[in-house]
XYZ file of C-alpha atoms in Angstrom:
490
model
C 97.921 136.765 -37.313
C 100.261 136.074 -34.233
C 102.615 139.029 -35.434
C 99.562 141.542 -35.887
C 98.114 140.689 -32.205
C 101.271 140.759 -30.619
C 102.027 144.229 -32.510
C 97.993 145.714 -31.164
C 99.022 144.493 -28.020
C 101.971 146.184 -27.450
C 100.668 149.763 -28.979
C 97.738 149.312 -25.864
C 100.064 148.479 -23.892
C 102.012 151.501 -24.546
C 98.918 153.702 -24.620
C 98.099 152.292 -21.240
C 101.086 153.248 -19.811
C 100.977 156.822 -21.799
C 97.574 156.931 -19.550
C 98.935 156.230 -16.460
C 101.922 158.754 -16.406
C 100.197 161.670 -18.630
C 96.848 161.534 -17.481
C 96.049 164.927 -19.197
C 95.907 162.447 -22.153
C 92.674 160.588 -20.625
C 90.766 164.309 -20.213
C 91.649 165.456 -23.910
C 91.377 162.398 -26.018
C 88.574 160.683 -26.741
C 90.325 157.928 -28.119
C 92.217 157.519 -25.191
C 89.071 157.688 -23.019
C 87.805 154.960 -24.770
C 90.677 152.807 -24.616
C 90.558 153.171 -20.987
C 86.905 152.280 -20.495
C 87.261 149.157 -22.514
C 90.413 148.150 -20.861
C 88.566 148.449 -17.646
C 85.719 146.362 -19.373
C 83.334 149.507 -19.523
C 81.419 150.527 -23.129
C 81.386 154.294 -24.374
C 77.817 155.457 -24.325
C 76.378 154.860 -27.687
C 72.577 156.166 -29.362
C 70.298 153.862 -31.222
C 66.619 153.283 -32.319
C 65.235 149.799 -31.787
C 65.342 147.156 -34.839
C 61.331 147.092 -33.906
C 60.490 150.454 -33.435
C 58.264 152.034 -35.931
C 58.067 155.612 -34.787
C 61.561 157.260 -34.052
C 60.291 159.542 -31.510
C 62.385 157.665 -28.739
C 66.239 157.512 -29.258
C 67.650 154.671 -26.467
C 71.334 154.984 -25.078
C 73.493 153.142 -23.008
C 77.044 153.381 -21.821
C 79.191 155.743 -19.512
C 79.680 159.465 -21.412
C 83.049 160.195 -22.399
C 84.138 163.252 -24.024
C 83.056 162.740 -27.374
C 79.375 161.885 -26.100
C 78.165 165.900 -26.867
C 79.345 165.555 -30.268
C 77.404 162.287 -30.392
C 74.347 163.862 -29.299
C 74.269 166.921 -30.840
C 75.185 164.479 -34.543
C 72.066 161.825 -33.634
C 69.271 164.695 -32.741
C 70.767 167.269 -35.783
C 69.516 163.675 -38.483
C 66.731 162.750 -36.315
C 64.459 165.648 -35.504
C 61.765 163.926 -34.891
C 63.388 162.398 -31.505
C 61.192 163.671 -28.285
C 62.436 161.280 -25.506
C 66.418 159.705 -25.087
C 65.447 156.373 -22.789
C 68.955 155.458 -20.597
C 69.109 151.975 -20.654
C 72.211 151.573 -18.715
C 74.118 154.749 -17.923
C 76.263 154.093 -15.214
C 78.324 157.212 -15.129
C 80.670 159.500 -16.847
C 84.474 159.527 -17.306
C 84.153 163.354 -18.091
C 81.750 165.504 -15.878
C 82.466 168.970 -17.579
C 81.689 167.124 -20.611
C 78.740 165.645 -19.384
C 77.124 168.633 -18.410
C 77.647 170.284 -21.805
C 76.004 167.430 -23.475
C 73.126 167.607 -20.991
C 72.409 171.503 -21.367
C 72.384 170.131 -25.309
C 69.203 167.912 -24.191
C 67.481 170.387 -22.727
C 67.713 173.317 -24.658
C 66.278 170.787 -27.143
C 63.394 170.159 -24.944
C 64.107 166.810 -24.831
C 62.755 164.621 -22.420
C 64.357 161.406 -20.490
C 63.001 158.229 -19.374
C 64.417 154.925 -17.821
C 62.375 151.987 -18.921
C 61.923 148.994 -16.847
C 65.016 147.603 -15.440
C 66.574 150.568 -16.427
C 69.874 151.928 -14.473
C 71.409 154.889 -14.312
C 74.309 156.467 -11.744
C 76.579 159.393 -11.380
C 77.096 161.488 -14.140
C 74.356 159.735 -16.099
C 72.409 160.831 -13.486
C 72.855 164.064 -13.995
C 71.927 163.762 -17.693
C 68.757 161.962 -16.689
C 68.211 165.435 -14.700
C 68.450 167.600 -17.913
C 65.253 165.968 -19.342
C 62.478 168.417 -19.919
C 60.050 165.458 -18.865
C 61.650 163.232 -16.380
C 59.795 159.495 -16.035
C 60.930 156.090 -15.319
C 59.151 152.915 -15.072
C 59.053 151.697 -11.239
C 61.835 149.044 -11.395
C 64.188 151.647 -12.947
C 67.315 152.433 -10.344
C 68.864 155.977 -10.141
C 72.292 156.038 -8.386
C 73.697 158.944 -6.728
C 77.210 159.527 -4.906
C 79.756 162.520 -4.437
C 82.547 163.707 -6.838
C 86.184 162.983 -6.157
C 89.258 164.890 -7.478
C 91.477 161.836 -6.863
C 92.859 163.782 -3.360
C 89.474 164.227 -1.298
C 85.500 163.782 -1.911
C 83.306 166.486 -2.685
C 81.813 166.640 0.464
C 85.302 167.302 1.964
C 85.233 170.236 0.353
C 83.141 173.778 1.784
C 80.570 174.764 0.294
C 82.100 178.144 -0.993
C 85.053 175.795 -2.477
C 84.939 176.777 -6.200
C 84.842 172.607 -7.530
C 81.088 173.075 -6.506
C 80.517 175.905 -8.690
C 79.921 174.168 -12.299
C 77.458 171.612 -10.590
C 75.639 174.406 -8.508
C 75.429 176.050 -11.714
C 73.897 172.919 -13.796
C 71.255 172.548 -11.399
C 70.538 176.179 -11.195
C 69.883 176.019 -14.916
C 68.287 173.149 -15.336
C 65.626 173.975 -12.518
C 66.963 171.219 -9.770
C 66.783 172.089 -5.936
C 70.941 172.742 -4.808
C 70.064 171.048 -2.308
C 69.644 168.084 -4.416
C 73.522 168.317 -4.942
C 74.735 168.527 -1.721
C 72.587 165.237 -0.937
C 74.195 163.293 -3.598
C 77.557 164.398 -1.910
C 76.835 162.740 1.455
C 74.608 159.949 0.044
C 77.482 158.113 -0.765
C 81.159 158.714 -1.490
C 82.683 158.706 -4.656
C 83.887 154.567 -4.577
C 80.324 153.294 -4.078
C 76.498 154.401 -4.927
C 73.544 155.370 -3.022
C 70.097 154.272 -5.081
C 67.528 156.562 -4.320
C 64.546 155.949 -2.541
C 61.059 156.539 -3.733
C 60.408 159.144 -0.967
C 63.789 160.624 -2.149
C 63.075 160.987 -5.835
C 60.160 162.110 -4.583
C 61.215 164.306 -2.204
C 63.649 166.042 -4.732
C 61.024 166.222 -7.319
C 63.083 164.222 -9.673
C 60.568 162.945 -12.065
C 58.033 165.333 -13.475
C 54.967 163.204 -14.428
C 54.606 162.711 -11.057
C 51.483 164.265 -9.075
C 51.963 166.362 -6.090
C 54.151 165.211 -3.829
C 51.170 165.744 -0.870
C 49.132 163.100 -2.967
C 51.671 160.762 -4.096
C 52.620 160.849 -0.204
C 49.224 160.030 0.770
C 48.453 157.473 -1.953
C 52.066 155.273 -0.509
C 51.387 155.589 3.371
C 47.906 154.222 2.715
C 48.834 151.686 -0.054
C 48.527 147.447 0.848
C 52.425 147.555 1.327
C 51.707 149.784 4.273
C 49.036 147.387 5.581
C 46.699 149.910 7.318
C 49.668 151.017 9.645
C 48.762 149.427 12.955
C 50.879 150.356 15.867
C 53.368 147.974 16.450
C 53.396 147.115 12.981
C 53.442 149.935 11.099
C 57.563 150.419 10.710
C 57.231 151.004 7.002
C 55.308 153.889 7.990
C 58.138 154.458 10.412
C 60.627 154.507 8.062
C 59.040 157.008 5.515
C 58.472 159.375 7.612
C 61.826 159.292 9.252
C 63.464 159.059 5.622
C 61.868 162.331 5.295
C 62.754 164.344 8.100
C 66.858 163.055 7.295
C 66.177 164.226 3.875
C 64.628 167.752 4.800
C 66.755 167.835 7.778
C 64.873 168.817 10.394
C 66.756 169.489 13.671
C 66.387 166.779 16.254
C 65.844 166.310 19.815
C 68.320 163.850 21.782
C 69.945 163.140 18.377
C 67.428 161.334 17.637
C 63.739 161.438 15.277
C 62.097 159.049 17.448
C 60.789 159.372 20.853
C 59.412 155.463 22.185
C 57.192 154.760 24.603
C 54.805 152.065 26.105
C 51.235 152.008 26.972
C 48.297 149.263 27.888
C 46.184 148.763 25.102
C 42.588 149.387 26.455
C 41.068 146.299 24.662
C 43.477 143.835 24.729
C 45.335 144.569 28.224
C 48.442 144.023 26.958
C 51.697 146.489 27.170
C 52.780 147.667 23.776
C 55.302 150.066 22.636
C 54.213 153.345 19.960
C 56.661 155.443 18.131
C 56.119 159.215 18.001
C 58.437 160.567 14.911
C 59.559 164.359 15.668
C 62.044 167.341 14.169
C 61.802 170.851 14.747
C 62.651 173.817 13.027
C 64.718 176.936 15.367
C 62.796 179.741 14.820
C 64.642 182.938 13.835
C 63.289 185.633 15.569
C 61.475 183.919 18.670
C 63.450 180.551 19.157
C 62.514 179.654 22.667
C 58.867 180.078 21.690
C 57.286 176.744 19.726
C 54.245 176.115 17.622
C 53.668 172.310 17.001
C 52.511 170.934 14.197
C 51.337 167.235 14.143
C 49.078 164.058 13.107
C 48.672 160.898 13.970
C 49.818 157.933 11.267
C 48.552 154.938 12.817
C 45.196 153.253 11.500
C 43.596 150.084 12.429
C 45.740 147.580 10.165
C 44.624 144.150 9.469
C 41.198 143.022 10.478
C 39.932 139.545 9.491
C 42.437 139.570 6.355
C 41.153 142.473 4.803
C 43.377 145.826 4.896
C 42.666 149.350 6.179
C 44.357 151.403 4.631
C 42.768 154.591 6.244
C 43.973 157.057 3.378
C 42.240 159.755 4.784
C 41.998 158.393 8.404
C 45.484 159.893 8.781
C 47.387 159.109 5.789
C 46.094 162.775 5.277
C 46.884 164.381 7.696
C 50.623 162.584 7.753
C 51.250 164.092 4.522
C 50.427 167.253 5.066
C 52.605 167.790 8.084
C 55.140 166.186 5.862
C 54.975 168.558 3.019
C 54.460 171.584 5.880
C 57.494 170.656 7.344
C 59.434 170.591 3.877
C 58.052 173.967 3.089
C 59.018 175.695 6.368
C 62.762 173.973 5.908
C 62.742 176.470 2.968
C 61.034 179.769 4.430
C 62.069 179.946 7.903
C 59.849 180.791 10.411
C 60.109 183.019 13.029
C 58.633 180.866 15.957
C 60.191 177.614 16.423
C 58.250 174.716 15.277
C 57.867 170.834 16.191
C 56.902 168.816 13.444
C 55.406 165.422 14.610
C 54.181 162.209 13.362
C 51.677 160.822 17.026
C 51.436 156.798 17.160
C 48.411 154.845 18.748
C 46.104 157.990 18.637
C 43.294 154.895 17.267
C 43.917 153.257 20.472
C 43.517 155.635 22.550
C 45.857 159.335 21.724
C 48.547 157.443 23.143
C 51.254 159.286 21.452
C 49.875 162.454 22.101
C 49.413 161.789 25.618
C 53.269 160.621 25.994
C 54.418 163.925 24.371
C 52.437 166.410 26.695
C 53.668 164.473 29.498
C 57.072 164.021 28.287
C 58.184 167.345 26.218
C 61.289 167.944 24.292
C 60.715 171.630 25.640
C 58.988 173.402 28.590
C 55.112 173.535 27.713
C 55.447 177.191 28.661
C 57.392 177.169 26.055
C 54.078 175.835 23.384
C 52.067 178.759 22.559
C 49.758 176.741 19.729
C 49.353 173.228 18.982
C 48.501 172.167 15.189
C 46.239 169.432 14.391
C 45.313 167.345 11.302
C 43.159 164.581 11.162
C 40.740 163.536 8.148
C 41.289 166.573 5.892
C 40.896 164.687 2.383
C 37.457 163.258 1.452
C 34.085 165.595 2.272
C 32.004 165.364 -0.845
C 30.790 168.792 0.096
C 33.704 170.668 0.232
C 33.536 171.612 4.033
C 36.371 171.876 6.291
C 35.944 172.083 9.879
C 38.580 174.209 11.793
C 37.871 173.398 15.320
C 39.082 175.256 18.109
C 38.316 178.928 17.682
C 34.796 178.717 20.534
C 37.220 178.806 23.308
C 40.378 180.447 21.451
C 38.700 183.147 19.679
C 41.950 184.621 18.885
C 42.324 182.966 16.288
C 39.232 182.933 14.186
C 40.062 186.271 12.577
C 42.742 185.050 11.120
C 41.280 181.891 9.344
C 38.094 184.280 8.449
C 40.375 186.690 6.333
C 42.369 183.789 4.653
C 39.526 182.206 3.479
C 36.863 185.191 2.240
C 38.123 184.085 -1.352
C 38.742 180.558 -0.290
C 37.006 177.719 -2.962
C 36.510 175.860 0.091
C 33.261 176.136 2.522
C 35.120 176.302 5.933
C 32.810 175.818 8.969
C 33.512 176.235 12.476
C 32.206 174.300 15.129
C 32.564 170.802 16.949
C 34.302 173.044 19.867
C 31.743 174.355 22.089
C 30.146 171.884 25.157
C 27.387 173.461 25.359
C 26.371 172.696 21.423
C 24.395 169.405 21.724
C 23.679 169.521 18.007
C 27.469 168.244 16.914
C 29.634 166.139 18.732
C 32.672 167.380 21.115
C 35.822 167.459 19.114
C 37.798 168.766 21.164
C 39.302 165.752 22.975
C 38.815 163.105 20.596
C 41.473 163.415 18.462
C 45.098 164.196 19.312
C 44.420 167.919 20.379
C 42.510 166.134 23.611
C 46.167 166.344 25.779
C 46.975 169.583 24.736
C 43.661 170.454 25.486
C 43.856 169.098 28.821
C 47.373 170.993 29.498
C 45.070 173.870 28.810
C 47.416 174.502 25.014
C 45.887 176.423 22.859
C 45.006 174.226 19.750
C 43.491 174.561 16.296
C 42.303 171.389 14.527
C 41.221 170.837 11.055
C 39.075 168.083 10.253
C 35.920 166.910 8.257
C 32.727 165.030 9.671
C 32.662 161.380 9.167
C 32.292 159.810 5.851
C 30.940 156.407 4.388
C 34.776 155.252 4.447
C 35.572 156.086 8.424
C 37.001 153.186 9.994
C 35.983 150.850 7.448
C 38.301 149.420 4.545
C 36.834 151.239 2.031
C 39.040 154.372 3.026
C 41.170 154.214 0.108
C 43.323 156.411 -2.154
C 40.980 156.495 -4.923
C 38.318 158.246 -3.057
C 40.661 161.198 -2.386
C 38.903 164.740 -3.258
C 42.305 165.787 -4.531
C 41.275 169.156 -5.264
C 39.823 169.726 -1.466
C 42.667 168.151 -0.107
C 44.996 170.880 -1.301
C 43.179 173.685 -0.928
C 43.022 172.042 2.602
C 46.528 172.018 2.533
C 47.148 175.756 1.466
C 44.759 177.273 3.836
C 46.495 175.270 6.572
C 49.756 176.503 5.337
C 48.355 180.301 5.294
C 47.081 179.977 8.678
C 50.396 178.587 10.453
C 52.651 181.870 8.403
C 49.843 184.381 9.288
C 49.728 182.926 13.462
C 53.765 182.986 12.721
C 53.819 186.610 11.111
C 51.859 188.028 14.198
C 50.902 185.560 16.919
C 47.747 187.205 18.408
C 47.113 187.956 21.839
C 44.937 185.980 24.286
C 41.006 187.231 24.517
């Protein structure tokens, strides 16, 4: 027995060493690949059905992919037709990427889907195998790790973007239906000796998991969840953070190298000095760049109140969202005015945050030709959508009028004119009041108070999620048709 292990140790030992100086060895042999893995205490990705399970719809893996993994695949789903769903148990990467991909592109022309149960992780190159599922889920303790490619010289991320190493991932994720600029994320998320786990707003973000809802709702539904605890200002970092997450992950431009702008104000009730965050990116414009639009809400809510939360989902977890997802989409499609996307603090306590920005703006306000304004936009059981603004800038009603003749919405205008005593003044109560008072030109859209307005019964669950996005769309329509052909005063 001594004489046989002694005799298996020296043949790895040679094969090691054959590894180390011909390292073409390690990207042509299987064998060798595997030898290396397990000398480096790693397991070669292996399929398997459950001793319990009693359908075989779901085939589980686990292990890094190594050059004979396609063959693997392709072997387990030719005997096992039946398989819908691989779930990646542990995947933590791949010792063979152009290998990896071809096995992938076997899952999906399969229309095979991918799922990473609880506890689940997977990194890397299993990564981009999760990616090639037709139907992407994971349970909500699953971790997916991201980082950039090296060639053993530099990082992928060292390299330009026209540098040809890029061109078999851009092409992957071209086929498979993935943003690119999902890739070049996972290049500066973390280099290639460590791993960036993804964020819920990232995953969601880059639309990595397809039984997800919209992103505007699943947006929406976090801000105003418990975690968030109703988002009161000076406690409402969480909020903080997922919004700034978002603009780094969109990448918006930023003023003073920075997304947040700080200030401090006297709370009206209380007397006391506290400090708000506004949270603001722009976009330059490509034909008018010196000219701005701004597009904002306000993400505060009232917080904790006797122990019980509010979350105020639509009261402006709304509104947040959709200047979110507005932002993302004009990232994409360019405008031709520049616009400031911006997240206003303390707007419950007073419009605080919009009052610090008219008084202290990133640009000239000359330079503002239209100010943007969402708040409440989610929840009117009657379908009705104010757009408030249009009594004294008249300029602008034309435009909403021929966006929404085949609209499924009832849009009302309104709220705007002094002289109407039958609805109330809306025109500086919410954060359009400052611009209003600078004498900006501002459009607001909004509903009329609900059963759930500033009580903690503004929840998630009472969303009108159809409403909402038409809300959304019509909003969207408006800001590219002002952007197409700004009109002239009347």
């Amino acid at each position: 027995m001594k004489r046989i292990f002694k005799g298996a140790l020296v043949i790895l030992i040679l094969i090691a060493i054959g590894i180390y100086f011909f390292p073409q060895i390690v990207s042509s042999s299987g064998f060798a690949q595997k030898l290396l893995l397990n000398f480096e205490g790693d397991e070669v990705a292996i399929f398997y059905f459950e001793d319990d399970q009693t359908r075989k719809d779901t085939l589980y893996m686990k292990g890094v992919i190594y050059r004979n993994t396609c063959k693997d695949i392709i072997e387990v789903l030719e005997q096992n037709p039946q398989v819908t769903t691989i779930a990646m148990v542990e995947v933590p990467g791949s010792i063979d990427d152009e290998i990896n991909l071809i096995a992938s592109q076997e899952i999906r022309k399969r229309n095979i889907g991918t799922y990473i149960p609880k506890d689940g992780m997977v990194a890397s190159g299993g990564t981009d195998m999760f990616l090639a599922g037709a139907k992407r889920n994971a349970h909500g303790t699953a971790r997916l790790g991201v980082h950039s490619w090296s060639d053993g010289e530099k990082g992928g991320d060292e390299y330009p973007k026209d540098h040809p190493d890029h061109t078999m991932y851009l092409e992957y994720y071209k086929e498979i239906g993935i943003p690119l600029e999902f890739y070049w994320y996972t290049l500066k998320a973390a280099p290639a000796d460590d791993i960036h786990w993804m964020t819920q707003e990232e995953i969601t973000a880059y639309g990595i998991l397809t039984n997800q809802q919209p992103e505007l709702l699943t947006l929406q539904e976090t801000l105003s969840s418990d975690e968030f605890a109703g988002r009161k200002t000076g406690e409402n970092h969480k909020a903080q953070k997922l919004i700034t997450s978002y603009f780094e992950t969109i990448e918006l431009d930023k003023f003073n190298n920075s997304y947040h702008s700080e200030f401090t104000f006297v709370d009206e009730n209380t007397h006391k000095e506290l400090q708000g965050t506004n949270i603001l990116g722009y976009i330059k414009g490509e034909i008018y760049p010196e000219k701005y639009m701004v597009v904002g809400a306000h993400y505060d809510h009232l917080g904790v109140i006797n122990d019980t939360i509010y979350n105020g989902a639509d009261d402006n977890a709304s509104g947040t969202s959709a200047m979110l997802v507005l932002a993302k989409h004009f990232v994409k499609h360019r405008p031709k005015h520049s616009i400031i996307f911006i997240a206003f603090d303390a707007e419950e306590l007073g419009l605080h945050g919009s009052k610090y920005f008219v008084e202290h703006p990133p640009v000239s306000l000359d330079a503002i030709q239209l100010y943007f304004n969402f708040d409440m936009i989610s929840r009117n059981p009657k379908n009705e959508i104010y757009v408030v603004g249009t009594y004294q800038y008249p300029q602008f009603k034309p435009i909403v009028q021929a966006l929404t003749k085949n609209s499924p919405l009832t849009v009302s205008y309104g709220h705007d004119n002094p002289n109407d005593k039958t609805k109330d003044y809306w025109m500086l109560s919410s954060d359009n009041g400052p611009f209003q008072l600078k004498g900006i030109p501002n459009i607001t859209f909004s509903e009329e108070d609900h059963s759930g307005y500033h009580k903690p019964t503004d929840d998630f669950e009472d969303t009108n999620s159809a409403f909402f996005q038409n809300v959304v769309k019509l909003i969207q329509a408006t800001i590219e048709s002002v952007d197409e052909n700004f009109p002239a005063k009347q």
